[in-house]
PDB file of C-alpha atoms in Angstrom:
ATOM      1  CA  MET A   1     -15.059  11.399 -34.548  1.00 42.00           C
ATOM      2  CA  LYS A   2     -13.173   8.671 -36.410  1.00 50.00           C
ATOM      3  CA  HIS A   3     -10.036   7.432 -35.106  1.00 53.00           C
ATOM      4  CA  GLU A   4      -7.133   6.580 -37.253  1.00 58.00           C
ATOM      5  CA  VAL A   5      -6.889   2.766 -37.581  1.00 52.00           C
ATOM      6  CA  GLN A   6      -3.395   1.276 -37.254  1.00 55.00           C
ATOM      7  CA  ARG A   7      -3.188  -1.390 -40.003  1.00 68.00           C
ATOM      8  CA  GLN A   8      -0.253  -3.338 -38.398  1.00 79.00           C
ATOM      9  CA  LEU A   9       1.176  -4.164 -35.228  1.00 82.00           C
ATOM     10  CA  PRO A  10       4.607  -2.667 -34.196  1.00 84.00           C
ATOM     11  CA  VAL A  11       7.676  -4.814 -34.616  1.00 88.00           C
ATOM     12  CA  LYS A  12       8.330  -7.155 -31.604  1.00 91.00           C
ATOM     13  CA  PRO A  13      11.104  -5.636 -29.297  1.00 92.00           C
ATOM     14  CA  THR A  14      14.552  -7.085 -29.314  1.00 94.00           C
ATOM     15  CA  MET A  15      15.522  -9.703 -26.651  1.00 95.00           C
ATOM     16  CA  GLU A  16      17.445  -7.073 -24.840  1.00 95.00           C
ATOM     17  CA  VAL A  17      14.583  -4.528 -24.707  1.00 94.00           C
ATOM     18  CA  SER A  18      12.219  -7.409 -23.776  1.00 94.00           C
ATOM     19  CA  LYS A  19      14.250  -8.529 -20.901  1.00 94.00           C
ATOM     20  CA  ARG A  20      14.530  -4.899 -19.647  1.00 94.00           C
ATOM     21  CA  LEU A  21      10.768  -4.487 -19.835  1.00 92.00           C
ATOM     22  CA  LEU A  22       9.998  -7.801 -18.152  1.00 93.00           C
ATOM     23  CA  GLN A  23      12.760  -7.223 -15.466  1.00 93.00           C
ATOM     24  CA  ALA A  24      14.037 -10.779 -16.527  1.00 89.00           C
ATOM     25  CA  ASP A  25      17.077 -10.479 -14.066  1.00 89.00           C
ATOM     26  CA  LYS A  26      14.697  -9.633 -11.249  1.00 92.00           C
ATOM     27  CA  TYR A  27      12.494 -12.516 -11.817  1.00 92.00           C
ATOM     28  CA  ALA A  28      14.897 -14.922 -13.196  1.00 93.00           C
ATOM     29  CA  TYR A  29      13.246 -15.423 -16.570  1.00 94.00           C
ATOM     30  CA  THR A  30      15.192 -17.396 -19.208  1.00 94.00           C
ATOM     31  CA  ASP A  31      15.490 -16.270 -22.932  1.00 95.00           C
ATOM     32  CA  GLU A  32      13.039 -18.923 -23.789  1.00 96.00           C
ATOM     33  CA  ASP A  33      10.564 -17.437 -21.027  1.00 95.00           C
ATOM     34  CA  VAL A  34      11.075 -14.057 -22.229  1.00 95.00           C
ATOM     35  CA  SER A  35      10.394 -15.067 -25.792  1.00 95.00           C
ATOM     36  CA  LEU A  36       7.324 -16.801 -24.935  1.00 96.00           C
ATOM     37  CA  ILE A  37       5.887 -14.003 -22.966  1.00 95.00           C
ATOM     38  CA  ILE A  38       6.595 -11.662 -25.768  1.00 95.00           C
ATOM     39  CA  ASP A  39       5.222 -13.676 -28.333  1.00 95.00           C
ATOM     40  CA  PHE A  40       2.235 -14.125 -26.254  1.00 96.00           C
ATOM     41  CA  LEU A  41       1.584 -10.368 -25.865  1.00 94.00           C
ATOM     42  CA  HIS A  42       2.108  -9.806 -29.423  1.00 93.00           C
ATOM     43  CA  ARG A  43      -0.538 -12.243 -30.298  1.00 93.00           C
ATOM     44  CA  LEU A  44      -2.894 -10.803 -27.631  1.00 94.00           C
ATOM     45  CA  ALA A  45      -2.347  -7.398 -29.272  1.00 91.00           C
ATOM     46  CA  ALA A  46      -3.041  -8.680 -32.790  1.00 91.00           C
ATOM     47  CA  ILE A  47      -6.448 -10.149 -31.528  1.00 92.00           C
ATOM     48  CA  ASP A  48      -7.289  -6.789 -29.866  1.00 89.00           C
ATOM     49  CA  LEU A  49      -6.218  -4.826 -33.106  1.00 88.00           C
ATOM     50  CA  SER A  50      -8.331  -7.157 -35.183  1.00 89.00           C
ATOM     51  CA  ILE A  51     -11.416  -6.532 -33.027  1.00 87.00           C
ATOM     52  CA  TYR A  52     -10.798  -2.820 -32.922  1.00 83.00           C
ATOM     53  CA  GLU A  53     -10.541  -2.807 -36.874  1.00 85.00           C
ATOM     54  CA  ASP A  54     -13.553  -4.916 -37.046  1.00 86.00           C
ATOM     55  CA  ALA A  55     -15.438  -2.327 -34.948  1.00 82.00           C
ATOM     56  CA  ILE A  56     -14.308   0.554 -36.983  1.00 82.00           C
ATOM     57  CA  ARG A  57     -15.201  -1.090 -40.143  1.00 85.00           C
ATOM     58  CA  ARG A  58     -18.690  -1.725 -39.003  1.00 88.00           C
ATOM     59  CA  ASP A  59     -19.062   1.597 -37.810  1.00 84.00           C
ATOM     60  CA  THR A  60     -19.601   0.341 -34.274  1.00 80.00           C
ATOM     61  CA  PRO A  61     -19.104   3.000 -31.718  1.00 76.00           C
ATOM     62  CA  VAL A  62     -16.097   2.217 -29.759  1.00 69.00           C
ATOM     63  CA  ILE A  63     -16.284   3.139 -26.064  1.00 73.00           C
ATOM     64  CA  HIS A  64     -12.968   4.261 -24.579  1.00 71.00           C
ATOM     65  CA  ILE A  65     -12.332   3.377 -20.869  1.00 74.00           C
ATOM     66  CA  LYS A  66     -10.327   6.434 -20.286  1.00 69.00           C
ATOM     67  CA  GLU A  67     -10.905   9.854 -21.989  1.00 67.00           C
ATOM     68  CA  TYR A  68      -7.741  10.911 -23.671  1.00 61.00           C
ATOM     69  CA  THR A  69      -8.446  14.632 -23.065  1.00 65.00           C
ATOM     70  CA  ASP A  70      -7.806  14.564 -19.403  1.00 57.00           C
ATOM     71  CA  ASP A  71      -4.994  16.896 -18.542  1.00 60.00           C
ATOM     72  CA  ASN A  72      -4.861  15.656 -14.906  1.00 58.00           C
ATOM     73  CA  SER A  73      -5.296  19.312 -13.741  1.00 57.00           C
ATOM     74  CA  ALA A  74      -8.300  18.785 -11.515  1.00 60.00           C
ATOM     75  CA  LYS A  75      -7.530  19.533  -7.953  1.00 60.00           C
ATOM     76  CA  SER A  76      -7.907  16.754  -5.321  1.00 58.00           C
ATOM     77  CA  ILE A  77     -10.768  17.143  -2.750  1.00 57.00           C
ATOM     78  CA  PRO A  78      -9.539  16.599   1.014  1.00 57.00           C
ATOM     79  CA  ILE A  79     -11.410  13.807   2.756  1.00 61.00           C
ATOM     80  CA  SER A  80     -10.887  15.083   6.291  1.00 59.00           C
ATOM     81  CA  GLN A  81     -10.147  18.589   7.508  1.00 60.00           C
ATOM     82  CA  GLY A  82      -7.104  17.756   9.578  1.00 60.00           C
ATOM     83  CA  GLN A  83      -4.988  20.691  10.592  1.00 62.00           C
ATOM     84  CA  HIS A  84      -1.794  18.842  10.434  1.00 62.00           C
ATOM     85  CA  ARG A  85      -1.942  16.001   7.971  1.00 59.00           C
ATOM     86  CA  ARG A  86       1.299  14.250   7.361  1.00 58.00           C
ATOM     87  CA  THR A  87       2.317  11.120   5.625  1.00 58.00           C
ATOM     88  CA  GLY A  88       4.059   8.497   7.769  1.00 51.00           C
TER      89      GLY A  88
END
């Protein structure tokens, strides 16, 4: 099954959105810090996209770490058979 290849990265988020995503007020990032972090992440995403596109172009099988068909409907298995299990 071939996946759709995204040909370009999304536009970088605005400074306001970037500050909210990075919780700039909580960590006291300056505007310059936020700009550098977002620029680094955008460049990293460009490298990853380039590697992915190259793998698709060469018809190399891409192994996904997580299956995207998981609907999280599996029931959990209790480890112990306690009668009154409570969280503290």
